[in-house]
XYZ file of C-alpha atoms in Angstrom:
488
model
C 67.724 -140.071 37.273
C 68.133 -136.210 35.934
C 70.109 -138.163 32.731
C 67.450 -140.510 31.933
C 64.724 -138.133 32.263
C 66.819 -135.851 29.544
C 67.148 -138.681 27.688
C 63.645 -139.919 27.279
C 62.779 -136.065 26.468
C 65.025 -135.798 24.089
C 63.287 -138.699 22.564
C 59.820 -137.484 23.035
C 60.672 -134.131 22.014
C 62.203 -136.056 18.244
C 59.136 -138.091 17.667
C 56.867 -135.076 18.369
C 59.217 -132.730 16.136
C 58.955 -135.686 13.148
C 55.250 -136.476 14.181
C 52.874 -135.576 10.739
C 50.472 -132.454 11.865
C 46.945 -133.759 13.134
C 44.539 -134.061 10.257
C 41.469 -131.443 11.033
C 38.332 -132.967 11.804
C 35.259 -132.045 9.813
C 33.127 -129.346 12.101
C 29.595 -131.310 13.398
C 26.541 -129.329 14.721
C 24.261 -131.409 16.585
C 20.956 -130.410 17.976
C 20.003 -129.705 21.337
C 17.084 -129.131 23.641
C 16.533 -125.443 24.284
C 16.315 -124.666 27.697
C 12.620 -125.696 28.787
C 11.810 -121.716 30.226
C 11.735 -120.353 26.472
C 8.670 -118.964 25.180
C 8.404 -121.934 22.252
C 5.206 -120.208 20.106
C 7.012 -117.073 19.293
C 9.592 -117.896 16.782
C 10.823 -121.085 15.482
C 14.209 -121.827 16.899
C 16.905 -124.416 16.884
C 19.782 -125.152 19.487
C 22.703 -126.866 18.994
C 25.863 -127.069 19.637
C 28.841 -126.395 16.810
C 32.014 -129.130 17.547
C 35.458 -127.561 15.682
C 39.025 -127.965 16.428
C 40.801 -125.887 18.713
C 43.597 -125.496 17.099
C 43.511 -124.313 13.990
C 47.042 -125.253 11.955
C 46.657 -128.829 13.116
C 48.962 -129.743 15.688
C 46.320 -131.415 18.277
C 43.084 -133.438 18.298
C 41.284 -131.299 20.819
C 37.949 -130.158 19.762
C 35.651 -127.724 21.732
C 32.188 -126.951 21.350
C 30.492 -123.424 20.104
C 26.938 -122.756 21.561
C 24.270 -122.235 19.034
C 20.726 -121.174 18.970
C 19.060 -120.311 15.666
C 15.610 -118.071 15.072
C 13.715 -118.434 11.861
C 12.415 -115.685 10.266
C 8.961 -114.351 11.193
C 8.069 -113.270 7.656
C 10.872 -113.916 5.232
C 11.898 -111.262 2.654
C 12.072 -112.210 -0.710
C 13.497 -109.774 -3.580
C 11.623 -109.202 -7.233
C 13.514 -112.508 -8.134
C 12.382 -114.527 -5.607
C 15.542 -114.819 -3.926
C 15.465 -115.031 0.098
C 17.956 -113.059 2.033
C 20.665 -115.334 3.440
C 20.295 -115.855 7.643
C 22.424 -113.234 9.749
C 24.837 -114.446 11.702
C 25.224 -112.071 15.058
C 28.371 -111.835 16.857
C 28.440 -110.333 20.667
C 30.820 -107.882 22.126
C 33.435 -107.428 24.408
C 35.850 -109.432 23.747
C 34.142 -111.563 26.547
C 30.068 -111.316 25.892
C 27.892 -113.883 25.117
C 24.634 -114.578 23.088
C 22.748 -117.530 23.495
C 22.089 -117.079 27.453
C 19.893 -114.331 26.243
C 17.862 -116.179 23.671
C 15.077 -116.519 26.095
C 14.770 -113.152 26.796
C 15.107 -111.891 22.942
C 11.703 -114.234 22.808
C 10.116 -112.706 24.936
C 10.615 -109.562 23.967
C 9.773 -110.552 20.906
C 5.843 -111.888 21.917
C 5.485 -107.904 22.633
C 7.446 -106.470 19.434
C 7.585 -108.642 16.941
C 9.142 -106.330 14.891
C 12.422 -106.556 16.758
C 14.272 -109.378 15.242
C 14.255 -112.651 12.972
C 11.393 -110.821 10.781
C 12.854 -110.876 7.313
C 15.741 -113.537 7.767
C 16.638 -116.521 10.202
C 19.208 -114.321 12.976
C 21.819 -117.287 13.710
C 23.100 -116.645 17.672
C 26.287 -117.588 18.692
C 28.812 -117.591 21.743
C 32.465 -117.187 20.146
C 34.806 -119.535 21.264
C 36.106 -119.651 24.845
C 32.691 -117.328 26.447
C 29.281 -118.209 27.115
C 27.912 -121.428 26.599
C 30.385 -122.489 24.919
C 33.192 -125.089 26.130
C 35.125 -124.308 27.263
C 33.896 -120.903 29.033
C 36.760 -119.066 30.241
C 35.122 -117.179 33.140
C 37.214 -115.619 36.297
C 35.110 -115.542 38.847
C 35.681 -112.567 41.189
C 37.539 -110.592 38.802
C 36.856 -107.520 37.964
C 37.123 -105.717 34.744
C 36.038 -103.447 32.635
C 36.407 -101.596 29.357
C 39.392 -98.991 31.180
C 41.071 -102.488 32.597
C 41.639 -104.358 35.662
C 40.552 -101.776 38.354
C 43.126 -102.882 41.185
C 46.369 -104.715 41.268
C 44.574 -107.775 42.826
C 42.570 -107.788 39.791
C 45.589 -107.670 37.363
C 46.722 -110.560 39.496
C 43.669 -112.856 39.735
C 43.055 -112.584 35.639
C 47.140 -113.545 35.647
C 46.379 -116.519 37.776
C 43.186 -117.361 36.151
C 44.565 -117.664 32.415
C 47.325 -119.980 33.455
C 44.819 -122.047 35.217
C 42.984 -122.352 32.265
C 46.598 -123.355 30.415
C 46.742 -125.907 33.068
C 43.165 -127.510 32.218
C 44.881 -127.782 28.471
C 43.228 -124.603 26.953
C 45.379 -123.408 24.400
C 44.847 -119.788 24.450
C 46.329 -119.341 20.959
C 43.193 -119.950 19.366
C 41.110 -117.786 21.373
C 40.488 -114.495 19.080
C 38.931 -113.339 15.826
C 40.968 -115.095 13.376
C 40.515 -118.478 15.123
C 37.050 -117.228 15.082
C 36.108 -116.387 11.422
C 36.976 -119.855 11.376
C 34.330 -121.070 13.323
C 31.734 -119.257 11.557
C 32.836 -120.908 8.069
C 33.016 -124.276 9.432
C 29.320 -123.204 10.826
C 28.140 -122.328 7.353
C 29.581 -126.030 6.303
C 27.820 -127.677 8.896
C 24.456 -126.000 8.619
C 24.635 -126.591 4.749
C 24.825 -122.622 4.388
C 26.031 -120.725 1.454
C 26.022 -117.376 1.826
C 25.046 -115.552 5.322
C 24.674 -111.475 6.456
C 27.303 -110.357 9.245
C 25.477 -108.341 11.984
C 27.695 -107.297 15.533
C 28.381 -104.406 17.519
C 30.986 -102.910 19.626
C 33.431 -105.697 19.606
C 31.197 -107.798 17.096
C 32.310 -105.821 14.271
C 36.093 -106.929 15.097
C 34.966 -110.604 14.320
C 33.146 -109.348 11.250
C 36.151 -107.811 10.222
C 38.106 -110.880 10.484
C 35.213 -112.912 9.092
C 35.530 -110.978 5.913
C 39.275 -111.184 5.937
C 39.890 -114.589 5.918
C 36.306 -115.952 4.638
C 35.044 -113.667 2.788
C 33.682 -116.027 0.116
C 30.945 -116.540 2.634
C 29.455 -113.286 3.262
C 26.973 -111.312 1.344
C 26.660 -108.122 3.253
C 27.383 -106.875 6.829
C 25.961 -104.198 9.328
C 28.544 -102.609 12.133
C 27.225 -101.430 15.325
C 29.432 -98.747 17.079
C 32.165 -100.894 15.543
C 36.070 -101.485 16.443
C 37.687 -102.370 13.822
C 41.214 -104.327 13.635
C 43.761 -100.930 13.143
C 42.208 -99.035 16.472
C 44.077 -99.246 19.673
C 43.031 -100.986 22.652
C 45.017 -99.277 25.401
C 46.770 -96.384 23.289
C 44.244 -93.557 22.827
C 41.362 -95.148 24.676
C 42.422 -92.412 27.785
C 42.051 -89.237 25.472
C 39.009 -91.180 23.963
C 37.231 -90.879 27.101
C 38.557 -87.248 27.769
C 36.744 -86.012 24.300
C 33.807 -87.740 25.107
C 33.404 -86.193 28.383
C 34.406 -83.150 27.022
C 31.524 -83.223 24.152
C 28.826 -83.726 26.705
C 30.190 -80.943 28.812
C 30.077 -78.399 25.533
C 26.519 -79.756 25.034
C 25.702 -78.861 28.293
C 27.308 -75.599 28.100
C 25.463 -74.752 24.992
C 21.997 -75.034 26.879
C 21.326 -71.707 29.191
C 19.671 -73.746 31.496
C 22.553 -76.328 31.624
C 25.201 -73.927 31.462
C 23.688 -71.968 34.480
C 23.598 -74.975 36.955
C 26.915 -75.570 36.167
C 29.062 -72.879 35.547
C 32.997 -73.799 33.826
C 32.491 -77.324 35.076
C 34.888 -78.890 32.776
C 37.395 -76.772 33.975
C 36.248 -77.626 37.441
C 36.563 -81.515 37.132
C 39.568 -81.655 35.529
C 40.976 -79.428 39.144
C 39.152 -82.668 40.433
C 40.462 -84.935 38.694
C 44.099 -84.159 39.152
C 42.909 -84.824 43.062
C 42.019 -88.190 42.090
C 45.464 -88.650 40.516
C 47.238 -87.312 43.615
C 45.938 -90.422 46.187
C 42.098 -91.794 47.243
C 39.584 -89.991 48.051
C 37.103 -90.376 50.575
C 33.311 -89.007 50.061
C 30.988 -87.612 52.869
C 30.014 -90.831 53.698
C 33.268 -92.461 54.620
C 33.726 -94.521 51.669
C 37.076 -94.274 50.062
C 37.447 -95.164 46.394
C 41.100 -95.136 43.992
C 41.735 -93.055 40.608
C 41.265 -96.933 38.812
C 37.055 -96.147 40.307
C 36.318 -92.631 38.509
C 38.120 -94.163 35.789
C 35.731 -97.004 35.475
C 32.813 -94.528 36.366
C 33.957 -92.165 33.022
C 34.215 -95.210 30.979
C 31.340 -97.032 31.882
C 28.861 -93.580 32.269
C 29.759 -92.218 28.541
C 29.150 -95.107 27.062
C 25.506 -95.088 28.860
C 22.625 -93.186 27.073
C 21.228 -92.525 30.464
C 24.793 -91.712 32.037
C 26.036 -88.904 29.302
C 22.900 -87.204 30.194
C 23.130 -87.072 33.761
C 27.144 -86.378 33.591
C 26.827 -82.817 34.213
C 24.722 -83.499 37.517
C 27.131 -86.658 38.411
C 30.333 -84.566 37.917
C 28.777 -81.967 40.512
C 27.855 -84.366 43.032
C 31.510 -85.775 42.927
C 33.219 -82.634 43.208
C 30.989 -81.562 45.978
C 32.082 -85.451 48.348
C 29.117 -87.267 47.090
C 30.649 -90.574 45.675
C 27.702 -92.068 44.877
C 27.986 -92.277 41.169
C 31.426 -93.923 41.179
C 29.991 -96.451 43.967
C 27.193 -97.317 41.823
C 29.495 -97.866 38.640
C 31.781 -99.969 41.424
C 28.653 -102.280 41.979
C 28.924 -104.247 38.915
C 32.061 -104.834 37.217
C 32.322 -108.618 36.214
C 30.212 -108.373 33.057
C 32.683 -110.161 30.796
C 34.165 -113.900 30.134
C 37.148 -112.597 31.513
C 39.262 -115.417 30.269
C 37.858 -115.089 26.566
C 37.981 -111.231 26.677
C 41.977 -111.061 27.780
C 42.925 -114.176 25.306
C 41.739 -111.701 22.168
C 43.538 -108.884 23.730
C 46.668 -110.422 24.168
C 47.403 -111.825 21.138
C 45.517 -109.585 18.337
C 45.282 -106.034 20.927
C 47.996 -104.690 22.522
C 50.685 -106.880 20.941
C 50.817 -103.470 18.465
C 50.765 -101.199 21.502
C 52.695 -100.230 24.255
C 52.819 -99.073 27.467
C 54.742 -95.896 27.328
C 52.738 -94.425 23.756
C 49.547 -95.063 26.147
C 50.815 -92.574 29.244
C 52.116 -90.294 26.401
C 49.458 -89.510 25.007
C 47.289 -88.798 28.012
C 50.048 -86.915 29.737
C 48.863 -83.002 30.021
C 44.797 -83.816 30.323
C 43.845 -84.767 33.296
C 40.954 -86.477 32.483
C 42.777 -88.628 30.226
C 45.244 -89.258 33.258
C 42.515 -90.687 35.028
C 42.429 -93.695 32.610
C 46.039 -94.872 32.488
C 47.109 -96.372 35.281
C 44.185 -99.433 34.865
C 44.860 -99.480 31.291
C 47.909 -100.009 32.015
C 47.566 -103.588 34.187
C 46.361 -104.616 30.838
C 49.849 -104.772 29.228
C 51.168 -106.417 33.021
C 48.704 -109.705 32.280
C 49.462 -110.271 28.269
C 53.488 -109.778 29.335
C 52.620 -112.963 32.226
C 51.044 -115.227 29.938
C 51.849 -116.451 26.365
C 48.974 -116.956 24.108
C 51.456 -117.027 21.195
C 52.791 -114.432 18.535
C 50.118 -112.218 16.348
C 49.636 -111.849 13.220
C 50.332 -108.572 11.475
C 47.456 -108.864 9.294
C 45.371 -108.747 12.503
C 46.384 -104.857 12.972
C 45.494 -103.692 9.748
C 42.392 -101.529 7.670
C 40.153 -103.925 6.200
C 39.821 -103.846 1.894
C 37.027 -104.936 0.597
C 34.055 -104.488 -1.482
C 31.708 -106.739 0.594
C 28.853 -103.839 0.966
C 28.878 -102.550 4.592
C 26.752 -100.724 6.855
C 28.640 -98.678 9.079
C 26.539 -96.888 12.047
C 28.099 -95.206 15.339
C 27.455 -92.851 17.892
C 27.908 -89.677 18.334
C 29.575 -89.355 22.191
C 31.308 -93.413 22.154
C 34.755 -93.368 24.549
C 35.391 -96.728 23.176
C 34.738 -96.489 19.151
C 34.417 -93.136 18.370
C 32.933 -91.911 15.284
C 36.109 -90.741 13.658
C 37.507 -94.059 14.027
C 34.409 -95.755 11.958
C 35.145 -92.682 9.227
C 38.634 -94.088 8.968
C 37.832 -97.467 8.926
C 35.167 -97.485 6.133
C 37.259 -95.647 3.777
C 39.295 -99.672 2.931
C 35.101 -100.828 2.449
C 34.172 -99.838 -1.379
C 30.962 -100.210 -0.527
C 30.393 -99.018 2.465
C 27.721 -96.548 3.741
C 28.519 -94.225 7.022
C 25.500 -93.134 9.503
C 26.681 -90.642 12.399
C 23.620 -90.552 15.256
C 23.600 -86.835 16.877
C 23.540 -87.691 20.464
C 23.138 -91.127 20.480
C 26.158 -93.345 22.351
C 27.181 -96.789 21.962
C 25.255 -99.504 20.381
C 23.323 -97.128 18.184
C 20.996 -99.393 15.893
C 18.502 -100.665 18.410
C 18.416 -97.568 20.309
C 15.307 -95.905 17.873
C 13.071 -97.586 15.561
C 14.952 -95.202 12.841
C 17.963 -96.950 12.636
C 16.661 -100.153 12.909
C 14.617 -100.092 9.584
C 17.617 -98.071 8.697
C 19.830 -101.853 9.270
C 16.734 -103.770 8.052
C 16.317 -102.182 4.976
C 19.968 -102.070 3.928
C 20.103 -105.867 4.014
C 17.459 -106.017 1.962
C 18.695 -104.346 -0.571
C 22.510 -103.093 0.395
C 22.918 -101.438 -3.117
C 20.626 -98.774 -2.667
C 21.386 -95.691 -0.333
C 19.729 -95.813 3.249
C 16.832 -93.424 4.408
C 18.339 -90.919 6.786
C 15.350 -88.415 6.808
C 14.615 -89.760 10.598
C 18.006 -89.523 12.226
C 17.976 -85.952 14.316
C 19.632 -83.113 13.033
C 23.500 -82.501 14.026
C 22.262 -79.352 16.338
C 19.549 -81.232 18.271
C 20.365 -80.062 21.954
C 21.139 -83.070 24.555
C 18.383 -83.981 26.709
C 20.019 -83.843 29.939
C 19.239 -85.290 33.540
C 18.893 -83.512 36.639
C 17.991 -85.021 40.406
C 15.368 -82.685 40.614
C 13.962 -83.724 37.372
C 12.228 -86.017 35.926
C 14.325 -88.818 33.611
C 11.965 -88.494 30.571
């Protein structure tokens, strides 16, 4: 029996091997109802779904569906020519977010500020491939993870388990990631009988743009990059000492202020004592609750990326020291905000395929902050090395060249994309234009009504310079939080 089932392999494994590659199918968008609880008399909208192949070189007939919802333009901009301004395709975060499910409440925000989106051009919404609405919608229900990595070893395990049983549905997680992608939003273009369209993501969104413009450009007119992470910057490696500077920046802020700097006296010196206590084994808070080294390194992640949190670090630093855990508990509530599935398919094959474990602990080692950060960053590189989602590409790790005009905007205090790394990136974009915010943190451009006209204005005319007369100056002081306080 073991012979003949060689045998008829063998066979199988000839004809598939001399089998012609599956001719791609032509991408089809068909229409949809929108869910029924949308607002329908405050923009004009169309949803739909976006059917592509899932593999991309040809090799099977399996096609999967991209969710779709498209908002027409309020009052659409037209230049001295007459010529409208293409729609803007926006593209989600993560890897792992989603658009679409939000549609609804976009529209209703938009029935109290109109202003807010879809005024001068159609905004085209979409769930990349594998998250969201889409199908399929790689999701790992209770799994936890979040920007620093899988905060326990179950976690590592159940993301392991949950890929490969994905695999085992027939998901082939080696088109799940930007390149596959940019693919997408061409064959999008083709279907919707588009031309040209405006690239507009942030945070992770700008990685898509980046390989939208790498492998279609021909498509795109101009783009605008939110707190952006571009293809070169390194997932794991770096992100600890990332977080260290960022904490480190509020905590100079803060010591700047008299009034700051009196309520807490050397306290970077005194976390980082605390934080080596973290590294040394749990610790358990005046309330009983016991929390690991992976939970303050969540809480740093998730808190200076947070408007809010960066100005009430100082206070939440203090009450941590002191045995009140409540600001890593809180952090701990909620930590299943991705498409897990989706978000660890782009990592491990375009991510940390160009990293490694041992540059990540080196360059951390010595701060203890940094520290803090490595050992759940390091799980990461555990769940690409237990499931194959195929070899990268080397073009997928490198700067971006082009002269597709660009809008680069970032933050100020960002643990994730710092500002240095947007500097670096724009320099391969001829014409690119580089906003800094003074104390702003990540996802700058709908944070103030200055940089969204900033954004607004640059697509409609991306030639000319933008207005930064009404971003703060570089030595406006932090507004911090304190408990006795009010937020402001």
């Amino acid at each position: 029996m073991i012979l003949r089932t060689l045998a008829v392999l063998a066979v199988v494994s000839g004809l598939t091997a001399l089998a012609p590659p599956v001719k791609a199918a032509a991408p089809v968008f068909m229409d949809t109802a929108c869910p029924a609880d949308w607002p329908t008399d405050v923009r004009e909208m169309r949803c739909g779904t976006l059917t592509v192949d899932e593999a991309r070189d040809g090799s099977t007939d399996r096609r999967i569906g991209v969710a779709v919802v498209i908002l027409k333009a309020s009052t659409p901009y037209k230049d001295a020519s007459g010529q409208a301004l293409p729609p803007m395709v926006m593209f989600h975060g993560g890897p792992g977010g989603a658009l679409t499910s939000g549609a609804g409440n976009i529209l209703r925000a938009l029935s109290r500020r109109p202003d807010l989106m879809a005024v001068d051009q159609d905004v085209i919404l979409f769930d990349q491939r594998g998250g969201g609405e889409s199908d399929p919608s790689m999701d790992c229900p209770g799994v936890e993870l979040t920007d620093a990595g899988p905060p326990s070893d179950a976690d590592r395990d159940g993301l392991i388990a949950c890929l490969k049983s994905y695999q085992a549905k027939g998901v082939d997680l080696r088109w799940y990631n930007a390149a596959a992608i940019a693919d997408d939003v061409r064959d999008m273009t083709q279907a919707l009988g588009l031309t040209k369209i405006d690239l507009w993501g942030g945070s992770y969104g700008p990685r898509i743009e980046a390989a939208v413009i790498t492998h279609q450009p021909q498509i795109v007119r101009a783009a605008v990059m939110d707190s952006p992470w571009p293809p070169e910057g390194n997932w794991a490696v770096g992100t600890p000492e990332q977080v260290s500077t960022a904490v480190r920046l509020v905590l100079a802020k803060c010591a700047a202020q008299a009034d700051c700097a009196v309520r807490h006296p050397d306290l970077q010196a005194r976390f980082e004592a605390e934080a080596r206590r973290w590294l040394a084994g749990p610790v358990t808070g005046e309330d009983g609750q016991t929390f690991t080294v992976d939970d303050l390194s969540a809480f740093l992640m998730d808190t200076t990326y947070s408007g809010r949190g960066v100005r009430r670090l100082p206070a939440d630093l203090e009450k941590i020291i002191a045995g009140d855990l409540t600001p890593v508990a809180e952090i701990a509530e909620d930590r299943t905000y991705y498409f897990e599935g989706q978000h660890m398919a782009h990592l491990c094959k375009e991510e940390l395929p160009f990293e490694s474990r041992a540059r990540l602990a080196a360059g951390a080692a010595g701060d203890p902050v940094a520290e803090v950060l490595v050992p759940s960053l390091s799980r990461l590189f555990d769940v690409c090395a237990a499931v194959d989602v195929g070899a990268a590409d080397p073009v997928e790790n490198l700067p971006v060249k082009t002269d597709i005009p660009t809008l680069f905007v970032a933050a100020e205090i960002d643990p994730g994309c710092p500002p240095a790394l947007t500097q670096a990136a724009a320099q391969g974009y001829a014409n690119s234009q580089v906003v800094i915010v003074t104390n702003a943190t990540h996802g700058v451009i709908n944070a103030s009504a200055c940089t969204r006209r900033m954004a607004r204005d640059f697509l409609r005319d991306p030639s000319a310079p933008v207005d930064r007369t009404c971003l703060p100056a570089a030595n406006t002081p932090l507004d911090f939080i304190e408990d006795d306080a009010p937020a402001g």
